[in-house]
CSV table of N, CA and C and ligand atoms in Angstrom, one decimal:
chain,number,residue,atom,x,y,z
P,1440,UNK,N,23.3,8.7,-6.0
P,1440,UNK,CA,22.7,8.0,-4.8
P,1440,UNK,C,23.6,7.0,-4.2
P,1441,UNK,N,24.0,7.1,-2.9
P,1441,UNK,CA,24.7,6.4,-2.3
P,1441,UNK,C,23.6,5.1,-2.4
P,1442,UNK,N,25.0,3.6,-2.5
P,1442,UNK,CA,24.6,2.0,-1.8
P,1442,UNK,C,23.6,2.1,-0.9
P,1443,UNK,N,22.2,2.1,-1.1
P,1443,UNK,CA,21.5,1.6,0.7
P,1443,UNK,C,22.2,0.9,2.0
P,1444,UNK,N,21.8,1.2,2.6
P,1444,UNK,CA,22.5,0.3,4.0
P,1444,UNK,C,21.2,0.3,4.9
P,1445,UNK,N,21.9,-0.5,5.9
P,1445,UNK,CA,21.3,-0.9,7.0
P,1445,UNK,C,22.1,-0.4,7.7
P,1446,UNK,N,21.5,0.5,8.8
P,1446,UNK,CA,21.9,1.1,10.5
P,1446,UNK,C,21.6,0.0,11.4
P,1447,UNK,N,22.9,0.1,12.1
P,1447,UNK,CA,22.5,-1.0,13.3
P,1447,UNK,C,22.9,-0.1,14.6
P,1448,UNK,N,22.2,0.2,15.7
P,1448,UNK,CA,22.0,0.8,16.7
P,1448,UNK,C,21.9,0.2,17.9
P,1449,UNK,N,23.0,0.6,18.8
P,1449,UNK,CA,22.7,-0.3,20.0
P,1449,UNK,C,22.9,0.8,21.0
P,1450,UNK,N,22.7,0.5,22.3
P,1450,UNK,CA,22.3,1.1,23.8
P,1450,UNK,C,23.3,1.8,23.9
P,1451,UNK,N,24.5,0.6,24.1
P,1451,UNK,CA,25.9,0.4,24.6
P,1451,UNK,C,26.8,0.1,24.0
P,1452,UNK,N,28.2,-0.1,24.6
P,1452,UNK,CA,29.2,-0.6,24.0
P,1452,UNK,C,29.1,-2.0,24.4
P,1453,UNK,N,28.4,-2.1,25.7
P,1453,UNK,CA,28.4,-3.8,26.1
P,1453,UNK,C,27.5,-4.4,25.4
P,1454,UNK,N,26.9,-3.8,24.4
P,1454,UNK,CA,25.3,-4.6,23.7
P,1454,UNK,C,27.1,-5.1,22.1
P,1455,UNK,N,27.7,-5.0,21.9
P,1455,UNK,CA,28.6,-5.2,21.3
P,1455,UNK,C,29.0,-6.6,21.1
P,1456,UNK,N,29.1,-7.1,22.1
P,1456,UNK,CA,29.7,-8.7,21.7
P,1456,UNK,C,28.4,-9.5,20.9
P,1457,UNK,N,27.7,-9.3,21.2
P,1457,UNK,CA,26.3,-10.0,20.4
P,1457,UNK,C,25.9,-9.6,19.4
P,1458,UNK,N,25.8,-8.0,19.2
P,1458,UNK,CA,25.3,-7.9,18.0
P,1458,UNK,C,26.8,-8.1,16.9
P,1459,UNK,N,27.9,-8.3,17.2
P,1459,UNK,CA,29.0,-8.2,16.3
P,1459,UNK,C,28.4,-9.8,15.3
P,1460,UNK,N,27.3,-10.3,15.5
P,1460,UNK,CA,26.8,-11.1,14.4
P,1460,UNK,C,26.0,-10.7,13.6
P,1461,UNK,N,25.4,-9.8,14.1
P,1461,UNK,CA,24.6,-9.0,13.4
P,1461,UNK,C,25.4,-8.2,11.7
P,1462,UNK,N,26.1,-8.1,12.5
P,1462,UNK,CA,27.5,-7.2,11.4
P,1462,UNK,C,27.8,-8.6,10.8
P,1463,UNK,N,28.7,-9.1,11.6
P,1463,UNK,CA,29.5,-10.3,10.2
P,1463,UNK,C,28.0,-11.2,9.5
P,1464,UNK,N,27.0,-11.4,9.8
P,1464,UNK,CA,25.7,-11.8,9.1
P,1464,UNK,C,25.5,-11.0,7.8
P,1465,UNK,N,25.5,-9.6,7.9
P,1465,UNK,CA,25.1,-8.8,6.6
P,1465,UNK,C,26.2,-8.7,6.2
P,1466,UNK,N,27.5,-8.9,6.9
P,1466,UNK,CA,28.6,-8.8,5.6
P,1466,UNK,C,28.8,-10.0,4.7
P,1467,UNK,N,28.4,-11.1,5.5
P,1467,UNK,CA,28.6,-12.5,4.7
P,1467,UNK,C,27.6,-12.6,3.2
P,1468,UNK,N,26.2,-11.7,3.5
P,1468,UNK,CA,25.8,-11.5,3.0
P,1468,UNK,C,26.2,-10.7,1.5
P,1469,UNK,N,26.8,-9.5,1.8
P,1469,UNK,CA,27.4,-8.4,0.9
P,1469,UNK,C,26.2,-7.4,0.9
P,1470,UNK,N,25.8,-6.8,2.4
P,1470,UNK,CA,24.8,-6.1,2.6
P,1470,UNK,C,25.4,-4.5,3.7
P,1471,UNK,N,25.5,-3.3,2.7
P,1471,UNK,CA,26.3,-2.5,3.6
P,1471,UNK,C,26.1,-2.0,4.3
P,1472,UNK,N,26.5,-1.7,5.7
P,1472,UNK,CA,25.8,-1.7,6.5
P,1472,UNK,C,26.8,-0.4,7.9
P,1473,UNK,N,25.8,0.5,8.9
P,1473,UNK,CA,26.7,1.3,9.3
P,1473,UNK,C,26.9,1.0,10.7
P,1474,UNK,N,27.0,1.3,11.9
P,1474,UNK,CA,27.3,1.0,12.9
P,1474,UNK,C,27.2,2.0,14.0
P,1475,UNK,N,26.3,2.2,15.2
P,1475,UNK,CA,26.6,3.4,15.9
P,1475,UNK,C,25.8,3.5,17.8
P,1476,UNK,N,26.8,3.1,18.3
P,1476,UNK,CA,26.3,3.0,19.9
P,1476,UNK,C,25.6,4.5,20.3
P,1477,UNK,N,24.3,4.2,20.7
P,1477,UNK,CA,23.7,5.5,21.2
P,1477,UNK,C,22.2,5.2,21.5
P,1478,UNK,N,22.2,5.9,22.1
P,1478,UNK,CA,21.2,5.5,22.9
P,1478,UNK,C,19.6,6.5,23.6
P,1479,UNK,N,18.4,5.8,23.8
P,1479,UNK,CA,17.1,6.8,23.9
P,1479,UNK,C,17.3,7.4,25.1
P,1480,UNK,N,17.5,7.5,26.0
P,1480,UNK,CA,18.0,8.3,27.6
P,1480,UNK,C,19.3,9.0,27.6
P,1481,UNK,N,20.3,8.1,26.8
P,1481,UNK,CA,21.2,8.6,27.6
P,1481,UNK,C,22.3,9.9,26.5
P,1482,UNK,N,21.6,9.4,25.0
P,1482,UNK,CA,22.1,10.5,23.7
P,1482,UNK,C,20.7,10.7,23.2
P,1483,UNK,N,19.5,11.3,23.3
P,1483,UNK,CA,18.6,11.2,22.9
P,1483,UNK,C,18.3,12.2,21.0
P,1484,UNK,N,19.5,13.8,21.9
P,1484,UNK,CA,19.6,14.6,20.7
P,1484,UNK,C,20.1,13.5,19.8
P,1485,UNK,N,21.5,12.8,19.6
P,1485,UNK,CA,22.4,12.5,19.5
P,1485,UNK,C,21.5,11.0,18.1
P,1486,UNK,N,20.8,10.7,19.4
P,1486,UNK,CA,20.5,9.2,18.2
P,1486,UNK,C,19.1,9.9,17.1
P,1487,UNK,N,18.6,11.1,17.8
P,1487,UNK,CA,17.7,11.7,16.7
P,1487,UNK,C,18.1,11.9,15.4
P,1488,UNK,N,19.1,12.8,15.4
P,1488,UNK,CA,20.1,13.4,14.7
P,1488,UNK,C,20.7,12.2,13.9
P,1489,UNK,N,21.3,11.1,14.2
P,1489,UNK,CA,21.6,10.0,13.9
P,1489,UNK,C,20.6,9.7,12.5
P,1490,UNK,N,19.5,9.2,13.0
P,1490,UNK,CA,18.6,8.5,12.1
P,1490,UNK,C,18.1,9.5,11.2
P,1491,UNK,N,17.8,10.6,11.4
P,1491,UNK,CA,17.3,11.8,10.2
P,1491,UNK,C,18.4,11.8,9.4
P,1492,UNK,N,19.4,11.8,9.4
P,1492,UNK,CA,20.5,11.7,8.8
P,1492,UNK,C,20.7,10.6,8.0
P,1493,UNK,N,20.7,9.4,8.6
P,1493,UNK,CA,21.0,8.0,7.6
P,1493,UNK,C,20.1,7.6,7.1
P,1494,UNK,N,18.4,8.5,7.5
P,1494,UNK,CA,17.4,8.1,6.5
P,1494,UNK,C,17.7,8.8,5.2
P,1495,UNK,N,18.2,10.3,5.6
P,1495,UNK,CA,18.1,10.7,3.9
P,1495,UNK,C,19.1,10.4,3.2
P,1496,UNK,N,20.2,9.5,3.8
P,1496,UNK,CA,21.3,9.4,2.9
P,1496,UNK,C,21.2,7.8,2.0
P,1497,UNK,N,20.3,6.9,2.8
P,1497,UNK,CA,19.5,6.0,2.0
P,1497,UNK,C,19.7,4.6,2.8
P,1498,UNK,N,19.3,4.6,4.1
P,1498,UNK,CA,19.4,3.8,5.2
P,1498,UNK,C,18.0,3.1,4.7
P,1499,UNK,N,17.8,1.8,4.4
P,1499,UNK,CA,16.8,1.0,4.0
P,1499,UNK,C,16.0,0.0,5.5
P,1500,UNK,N,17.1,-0.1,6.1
P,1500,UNK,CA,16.1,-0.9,7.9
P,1500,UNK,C,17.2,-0.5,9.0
P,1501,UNK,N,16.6,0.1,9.5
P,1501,UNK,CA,17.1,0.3,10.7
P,1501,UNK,C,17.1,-0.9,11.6
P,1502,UNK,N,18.1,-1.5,12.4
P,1502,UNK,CA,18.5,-2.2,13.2
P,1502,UNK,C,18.6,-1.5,14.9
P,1503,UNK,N,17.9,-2.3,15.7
P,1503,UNK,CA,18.3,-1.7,17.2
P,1503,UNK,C,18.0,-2.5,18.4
P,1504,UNK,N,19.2,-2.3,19.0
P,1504,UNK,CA,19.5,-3.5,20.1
P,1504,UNK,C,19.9,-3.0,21.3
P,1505,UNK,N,19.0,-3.3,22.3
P,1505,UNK,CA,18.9,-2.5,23.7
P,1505,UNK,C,18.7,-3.8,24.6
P,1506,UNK,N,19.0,-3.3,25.7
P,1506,UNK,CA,18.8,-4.0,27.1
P,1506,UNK,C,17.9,-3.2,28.0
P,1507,UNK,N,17.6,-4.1,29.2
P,1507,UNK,CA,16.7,-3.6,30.3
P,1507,UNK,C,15.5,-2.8,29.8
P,1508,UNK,N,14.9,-1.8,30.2
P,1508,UNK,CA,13.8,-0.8,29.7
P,1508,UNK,C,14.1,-0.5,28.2
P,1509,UNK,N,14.0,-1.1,27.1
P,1509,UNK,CA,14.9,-1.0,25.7
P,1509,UNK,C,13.8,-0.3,24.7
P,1510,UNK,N,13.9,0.9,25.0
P,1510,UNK,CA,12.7,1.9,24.0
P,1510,UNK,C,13.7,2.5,22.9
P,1511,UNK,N,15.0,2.0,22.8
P,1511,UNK,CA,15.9,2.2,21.6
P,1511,UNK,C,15.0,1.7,20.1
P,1512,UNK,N,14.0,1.2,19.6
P,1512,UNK,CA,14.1,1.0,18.5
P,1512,UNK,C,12.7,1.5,17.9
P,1513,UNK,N,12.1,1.4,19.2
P,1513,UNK,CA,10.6,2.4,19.6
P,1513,UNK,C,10.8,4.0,19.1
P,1514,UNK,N,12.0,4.2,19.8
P,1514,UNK,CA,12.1,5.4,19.7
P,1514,UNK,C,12.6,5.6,18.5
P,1515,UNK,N,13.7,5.0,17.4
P,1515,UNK,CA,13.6,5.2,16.5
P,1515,UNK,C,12.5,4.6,15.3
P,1516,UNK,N,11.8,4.4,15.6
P,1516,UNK,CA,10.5,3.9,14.6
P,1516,UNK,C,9.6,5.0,14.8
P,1517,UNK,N,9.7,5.8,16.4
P,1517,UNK,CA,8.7,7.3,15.7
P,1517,UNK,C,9.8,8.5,15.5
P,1518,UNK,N,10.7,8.1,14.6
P,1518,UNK,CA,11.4,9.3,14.0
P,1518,UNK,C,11.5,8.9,12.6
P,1519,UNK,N,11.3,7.5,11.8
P,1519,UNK,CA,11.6,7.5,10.8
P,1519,UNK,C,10.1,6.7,10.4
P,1520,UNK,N,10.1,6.7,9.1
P,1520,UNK,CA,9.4,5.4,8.4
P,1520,UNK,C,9.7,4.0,7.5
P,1521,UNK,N,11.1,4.0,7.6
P,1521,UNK,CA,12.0,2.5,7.2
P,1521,UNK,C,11.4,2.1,8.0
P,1522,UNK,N,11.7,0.5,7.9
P,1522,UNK,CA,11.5,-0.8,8.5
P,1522,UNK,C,12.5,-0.8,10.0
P,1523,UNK,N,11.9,-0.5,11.1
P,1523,UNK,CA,12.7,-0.9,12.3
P,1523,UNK,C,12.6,-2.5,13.1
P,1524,UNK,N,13.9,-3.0,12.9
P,1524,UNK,CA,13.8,-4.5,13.9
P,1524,UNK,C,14.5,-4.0,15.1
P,1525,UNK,N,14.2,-4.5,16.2
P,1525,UNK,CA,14.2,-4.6,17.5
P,1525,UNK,C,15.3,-5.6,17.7
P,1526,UNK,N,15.9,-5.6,18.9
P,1526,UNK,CA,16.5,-6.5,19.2
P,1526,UNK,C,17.0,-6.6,20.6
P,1527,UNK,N,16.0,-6.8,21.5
P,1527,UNK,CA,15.9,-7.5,22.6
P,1527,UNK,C,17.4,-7.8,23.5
P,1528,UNK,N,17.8,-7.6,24.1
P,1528,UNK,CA,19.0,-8.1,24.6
P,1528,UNK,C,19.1,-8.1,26.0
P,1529,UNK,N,19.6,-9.8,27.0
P,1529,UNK,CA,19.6,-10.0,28.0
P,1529,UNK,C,20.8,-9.1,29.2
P,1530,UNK,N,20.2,-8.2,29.7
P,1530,UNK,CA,21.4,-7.1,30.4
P,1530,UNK,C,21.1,-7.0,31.4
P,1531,UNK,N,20.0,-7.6,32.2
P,1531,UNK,CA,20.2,-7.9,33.8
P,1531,UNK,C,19.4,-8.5,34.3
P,1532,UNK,N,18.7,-8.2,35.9
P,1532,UNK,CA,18.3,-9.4,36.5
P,1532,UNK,C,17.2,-10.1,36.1
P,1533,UNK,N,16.2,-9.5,35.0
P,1533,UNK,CA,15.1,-10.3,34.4
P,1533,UNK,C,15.7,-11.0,33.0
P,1534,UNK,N,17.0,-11.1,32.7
P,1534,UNK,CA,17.2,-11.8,31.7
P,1534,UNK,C,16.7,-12.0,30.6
P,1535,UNK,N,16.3,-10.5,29.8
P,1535,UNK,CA,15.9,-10.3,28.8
P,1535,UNK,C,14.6,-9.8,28.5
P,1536,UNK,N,13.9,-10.4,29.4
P,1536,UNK,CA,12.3,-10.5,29.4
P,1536,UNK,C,11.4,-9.0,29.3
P,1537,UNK,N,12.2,-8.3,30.2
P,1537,UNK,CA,12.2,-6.8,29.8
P,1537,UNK,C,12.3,-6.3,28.9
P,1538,UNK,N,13.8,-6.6,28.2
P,1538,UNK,CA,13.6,-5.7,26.8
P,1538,UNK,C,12.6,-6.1,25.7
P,1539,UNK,N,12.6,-7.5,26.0
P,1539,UNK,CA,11.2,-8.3,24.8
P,1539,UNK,C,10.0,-7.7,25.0
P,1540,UNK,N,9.5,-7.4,26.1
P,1540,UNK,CA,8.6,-6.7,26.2
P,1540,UNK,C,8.7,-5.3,25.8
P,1541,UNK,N,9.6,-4.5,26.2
P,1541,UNK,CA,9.7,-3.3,26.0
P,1541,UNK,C,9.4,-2.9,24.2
P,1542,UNK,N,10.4,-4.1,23.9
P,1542,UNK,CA,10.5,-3.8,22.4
P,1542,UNK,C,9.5,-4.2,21.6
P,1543,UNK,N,8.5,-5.2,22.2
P,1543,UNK,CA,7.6,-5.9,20.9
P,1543,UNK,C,6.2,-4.8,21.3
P,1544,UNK,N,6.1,-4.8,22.2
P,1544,UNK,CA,5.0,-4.0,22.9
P,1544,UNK,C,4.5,-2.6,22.5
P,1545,UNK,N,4.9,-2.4,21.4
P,1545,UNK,CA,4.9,-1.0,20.6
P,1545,UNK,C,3.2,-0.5,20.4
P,1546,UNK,N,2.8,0.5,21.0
P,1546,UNK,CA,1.6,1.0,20.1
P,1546,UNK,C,1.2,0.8,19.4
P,1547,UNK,N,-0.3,0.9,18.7
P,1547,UNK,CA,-0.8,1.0,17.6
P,1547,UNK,C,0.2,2.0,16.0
P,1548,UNK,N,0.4,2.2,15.3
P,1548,UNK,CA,0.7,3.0,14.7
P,1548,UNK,C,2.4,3.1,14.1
P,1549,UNK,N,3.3,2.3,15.6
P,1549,UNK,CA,4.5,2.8,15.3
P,1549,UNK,C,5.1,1.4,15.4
P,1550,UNK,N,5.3,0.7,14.3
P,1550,UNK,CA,5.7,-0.7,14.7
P,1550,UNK,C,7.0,-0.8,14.7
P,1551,UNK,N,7.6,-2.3,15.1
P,1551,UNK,CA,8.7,-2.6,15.4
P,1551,UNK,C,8.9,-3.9,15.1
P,1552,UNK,N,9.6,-4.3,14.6
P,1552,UNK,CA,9.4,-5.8,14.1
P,1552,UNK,C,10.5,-6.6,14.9
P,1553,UNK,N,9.9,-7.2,16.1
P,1553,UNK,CA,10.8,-7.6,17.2
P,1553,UNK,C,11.2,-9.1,16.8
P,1554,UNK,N,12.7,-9.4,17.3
P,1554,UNK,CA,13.2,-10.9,17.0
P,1554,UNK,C,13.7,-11.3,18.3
P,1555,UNK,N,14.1,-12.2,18.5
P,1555,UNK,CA,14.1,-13.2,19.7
P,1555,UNK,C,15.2,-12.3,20.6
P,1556,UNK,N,15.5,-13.4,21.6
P,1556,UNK,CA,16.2,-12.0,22.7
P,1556,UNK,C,17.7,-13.1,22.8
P,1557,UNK,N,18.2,-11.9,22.5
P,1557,UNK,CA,20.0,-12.1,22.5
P,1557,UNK,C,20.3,-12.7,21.1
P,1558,UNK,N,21.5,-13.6,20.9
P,1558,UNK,CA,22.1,-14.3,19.8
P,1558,UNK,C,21.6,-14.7,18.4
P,1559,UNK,N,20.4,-15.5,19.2
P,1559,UNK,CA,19.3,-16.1,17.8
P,1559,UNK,C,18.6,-14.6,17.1
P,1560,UNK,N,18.5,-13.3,18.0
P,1560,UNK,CA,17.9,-12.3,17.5
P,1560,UNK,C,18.6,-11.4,16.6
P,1561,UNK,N,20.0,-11.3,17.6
P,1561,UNK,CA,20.8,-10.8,16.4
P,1561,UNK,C,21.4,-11.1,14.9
P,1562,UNK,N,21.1,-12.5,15.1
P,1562,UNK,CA,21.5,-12.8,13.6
P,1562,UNK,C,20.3,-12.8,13.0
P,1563,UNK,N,19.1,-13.3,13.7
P,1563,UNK,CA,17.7,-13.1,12.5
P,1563,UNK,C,17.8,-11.6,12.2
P,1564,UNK,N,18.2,-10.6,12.7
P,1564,UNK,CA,17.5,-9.2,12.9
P,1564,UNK,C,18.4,-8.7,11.6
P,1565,UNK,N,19.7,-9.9,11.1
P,1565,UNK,CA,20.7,-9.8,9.8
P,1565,UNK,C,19.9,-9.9,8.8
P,1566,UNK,N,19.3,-11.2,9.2
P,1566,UNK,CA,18.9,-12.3,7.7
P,1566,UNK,C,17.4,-11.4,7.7
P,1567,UNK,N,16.5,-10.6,8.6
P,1567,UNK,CA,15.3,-10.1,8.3
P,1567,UNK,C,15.6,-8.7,7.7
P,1568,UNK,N,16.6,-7.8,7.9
P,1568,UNK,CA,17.2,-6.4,7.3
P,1568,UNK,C,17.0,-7.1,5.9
P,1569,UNK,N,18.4,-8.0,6.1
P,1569,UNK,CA,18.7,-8.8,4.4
P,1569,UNK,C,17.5,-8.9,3.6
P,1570,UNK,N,16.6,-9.2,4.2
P,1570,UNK,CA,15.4,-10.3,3.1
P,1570,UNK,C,14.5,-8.7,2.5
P,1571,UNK,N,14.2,-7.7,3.9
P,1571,UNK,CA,13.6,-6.7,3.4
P,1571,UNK,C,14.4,-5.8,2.1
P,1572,UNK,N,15.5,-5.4,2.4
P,1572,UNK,CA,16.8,-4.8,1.0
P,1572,UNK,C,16.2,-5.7,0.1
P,1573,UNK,N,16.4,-7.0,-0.1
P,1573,UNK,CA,16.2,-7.9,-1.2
P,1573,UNK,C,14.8,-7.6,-2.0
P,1574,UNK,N,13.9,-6.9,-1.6
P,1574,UNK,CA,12.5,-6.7,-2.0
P,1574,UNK,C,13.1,-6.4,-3.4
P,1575,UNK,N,13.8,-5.1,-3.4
P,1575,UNK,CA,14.3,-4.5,-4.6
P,1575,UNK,C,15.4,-4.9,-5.5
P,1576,UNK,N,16.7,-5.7,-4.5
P,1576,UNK,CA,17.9,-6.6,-5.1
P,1576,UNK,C,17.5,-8.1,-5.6
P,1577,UNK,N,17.5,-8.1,-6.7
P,1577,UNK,CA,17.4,-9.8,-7.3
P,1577,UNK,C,19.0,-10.6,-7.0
P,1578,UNK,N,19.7,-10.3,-6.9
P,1578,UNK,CA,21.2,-10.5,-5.8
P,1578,UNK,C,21.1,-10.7,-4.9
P,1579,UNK,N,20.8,-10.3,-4.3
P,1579,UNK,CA,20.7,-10.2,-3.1
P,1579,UNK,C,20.2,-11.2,-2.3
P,1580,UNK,N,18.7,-11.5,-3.2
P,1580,UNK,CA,18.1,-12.4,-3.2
P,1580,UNK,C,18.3,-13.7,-2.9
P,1581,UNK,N,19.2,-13.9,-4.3
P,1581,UNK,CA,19.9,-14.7,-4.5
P,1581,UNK,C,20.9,-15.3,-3.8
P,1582,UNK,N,21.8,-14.7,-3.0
P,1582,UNK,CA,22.5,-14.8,-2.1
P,1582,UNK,C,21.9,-15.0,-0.5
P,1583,UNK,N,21.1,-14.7,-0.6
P,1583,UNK,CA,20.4,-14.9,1.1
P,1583,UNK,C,19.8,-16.9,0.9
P,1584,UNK,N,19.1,-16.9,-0.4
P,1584,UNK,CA,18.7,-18.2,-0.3
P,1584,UNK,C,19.6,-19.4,-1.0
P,1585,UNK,N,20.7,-18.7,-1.1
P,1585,UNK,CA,22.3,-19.8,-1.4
P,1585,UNK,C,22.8,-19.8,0.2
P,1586,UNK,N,22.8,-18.6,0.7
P,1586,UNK,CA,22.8,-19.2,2.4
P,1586,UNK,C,21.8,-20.2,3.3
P,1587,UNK,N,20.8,-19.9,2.2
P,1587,UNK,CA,19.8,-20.7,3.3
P,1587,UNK,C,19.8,-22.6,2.9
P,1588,UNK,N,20.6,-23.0,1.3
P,1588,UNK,CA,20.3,-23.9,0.4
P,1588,UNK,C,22.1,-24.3,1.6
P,1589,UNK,N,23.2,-23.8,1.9
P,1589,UNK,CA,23.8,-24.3,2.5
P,1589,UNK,C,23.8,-24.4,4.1
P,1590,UNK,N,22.7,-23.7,4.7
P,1590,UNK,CA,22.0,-24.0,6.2
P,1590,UNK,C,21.6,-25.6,6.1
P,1591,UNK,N,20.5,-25.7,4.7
P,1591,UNK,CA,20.1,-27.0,4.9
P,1591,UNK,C,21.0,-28.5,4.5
P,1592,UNK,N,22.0,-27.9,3.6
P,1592,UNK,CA,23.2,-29.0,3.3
P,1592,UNK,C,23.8,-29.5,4.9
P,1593,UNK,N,23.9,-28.3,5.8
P,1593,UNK,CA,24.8,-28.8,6.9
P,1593,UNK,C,24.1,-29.4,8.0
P,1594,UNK,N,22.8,-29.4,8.2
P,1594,UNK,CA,22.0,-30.3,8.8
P,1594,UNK,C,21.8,-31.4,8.1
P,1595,UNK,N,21.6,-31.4,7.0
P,1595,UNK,CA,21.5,-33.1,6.8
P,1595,UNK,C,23.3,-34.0,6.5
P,1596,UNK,N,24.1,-32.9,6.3
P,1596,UNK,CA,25.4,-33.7,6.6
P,1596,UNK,C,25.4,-34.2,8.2
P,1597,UNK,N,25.3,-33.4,8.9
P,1597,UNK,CA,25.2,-33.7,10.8
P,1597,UNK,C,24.2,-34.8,10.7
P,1598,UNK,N,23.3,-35.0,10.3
P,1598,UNK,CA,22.6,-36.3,10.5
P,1598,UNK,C,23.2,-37.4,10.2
P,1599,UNK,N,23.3,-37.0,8.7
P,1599,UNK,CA,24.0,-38.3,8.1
P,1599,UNK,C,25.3,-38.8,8.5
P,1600,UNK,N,26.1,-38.2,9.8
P,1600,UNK,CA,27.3,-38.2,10.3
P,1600,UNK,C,26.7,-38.6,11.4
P,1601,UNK,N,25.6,-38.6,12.2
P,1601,UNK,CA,25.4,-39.0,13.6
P,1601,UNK,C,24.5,-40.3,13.5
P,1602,UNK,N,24.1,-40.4,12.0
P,1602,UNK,CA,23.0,-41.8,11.9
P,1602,UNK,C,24.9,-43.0,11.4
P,1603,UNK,N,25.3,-42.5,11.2
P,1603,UNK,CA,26.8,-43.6,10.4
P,1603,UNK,C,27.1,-43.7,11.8
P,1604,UNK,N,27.3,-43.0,13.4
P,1604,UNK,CA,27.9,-43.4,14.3
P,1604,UNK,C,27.4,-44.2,14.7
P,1605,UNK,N,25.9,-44.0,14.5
P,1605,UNK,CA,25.0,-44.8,15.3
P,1605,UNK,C,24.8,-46.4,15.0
P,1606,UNK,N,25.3,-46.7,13.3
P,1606,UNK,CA,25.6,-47.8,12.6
P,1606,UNK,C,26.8,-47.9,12.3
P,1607,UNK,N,27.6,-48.0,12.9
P,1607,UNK,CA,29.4,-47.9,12.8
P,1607,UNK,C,29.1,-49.3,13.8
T,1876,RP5,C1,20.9,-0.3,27.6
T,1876,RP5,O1,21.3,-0.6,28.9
T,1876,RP5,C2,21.9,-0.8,26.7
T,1876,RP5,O2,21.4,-1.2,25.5
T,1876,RP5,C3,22.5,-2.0,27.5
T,1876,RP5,O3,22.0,-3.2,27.0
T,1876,RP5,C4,22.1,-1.8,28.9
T,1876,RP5,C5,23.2,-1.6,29.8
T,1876,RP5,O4,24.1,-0.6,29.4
T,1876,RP5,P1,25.5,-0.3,30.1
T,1876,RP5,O5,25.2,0.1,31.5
T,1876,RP5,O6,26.3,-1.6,30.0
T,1876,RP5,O7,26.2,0.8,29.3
T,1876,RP5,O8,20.7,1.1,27.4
């Protein structure tokens, strides 16, 4: 049995610069993960074919990140039954608000577990893949809340460094 992974799926090549946190987040991690621009309109065979594929080879959450009318992750959540996150991304003149809608707005039946729109989403959409794999990895585990134990080290360093200017 091949390593589980996580599939991360996006529209475009321009949905790229954002989610490339998405990637260095689960690698920081040590969470493997695959990579593949395509999209519900415009490769529809193409992204089907995709996901039947990386489900049976042992793809654990699907990741997908679309702009404008974004039924990329919609559409892969009624082809598989892994865990699909959504990821919302700002690509024109409504500034995101579309695809949030498009993506959280899912039917009864075929969910989507949508995260914030653009940057903040791509990296949650890391650390929510991560947390779900972790159900099964005690590692993994482990490692996601050694990231979270040095999130909170560096906020209270930044305080304690802006309350000392404040009494300097
Ligand atoms: C969506 O349309 C993509 O996910 C992208 O966010 C948006 C624009 O795509 P391009 O026209 O830049 O290829 O399908």
């Amino acid at each position: 049995m091949n390593r589980p992974f996580v599939a991360v799926l996006m529209g475009s090549d321009s949905d790229l610069p954002v989610m490339q946190s998405t990637l260095d987040t689960l690698s920081s991690l040590n969470v493997a993960w695959e990579v593949k621009i395509t999209s519900a309109h415009r490769t529809p065979r193409e992204t089907h074919d995709f996901v039947v594929d990386a489900d049976a080879r042992g793809c654990g959450v699907f990741i997908a990140a679309a702009g404008l009318a974004a039924h990329l992750a919609g559409t892969i959540a009624s082809i598989t039954t892994r865990p699909v996150i959504g990821v919302p991304l700002e690509a024109g003149s409504l500034r995101g608000i579309d695809s949030l809608l498009s993506t959280v707005q899912m039917p009864a039946g075929i969910p989507v577990a949508c995260v914030a729109i653009g940057k903040a989403g791509a990296k949650n959409a890391a650390y929510l893949a991560a947390q779900i794999m972790a159900v099964n990895d005690e590692p993994l585990r482990s490692r996601i809340k050694a990231e979270r134990a040095t999130n909170t080290a560096q906020v209270l360093a930044k305080d304690r460094a802006l309350q000392a200017s404040l009494h300097a």
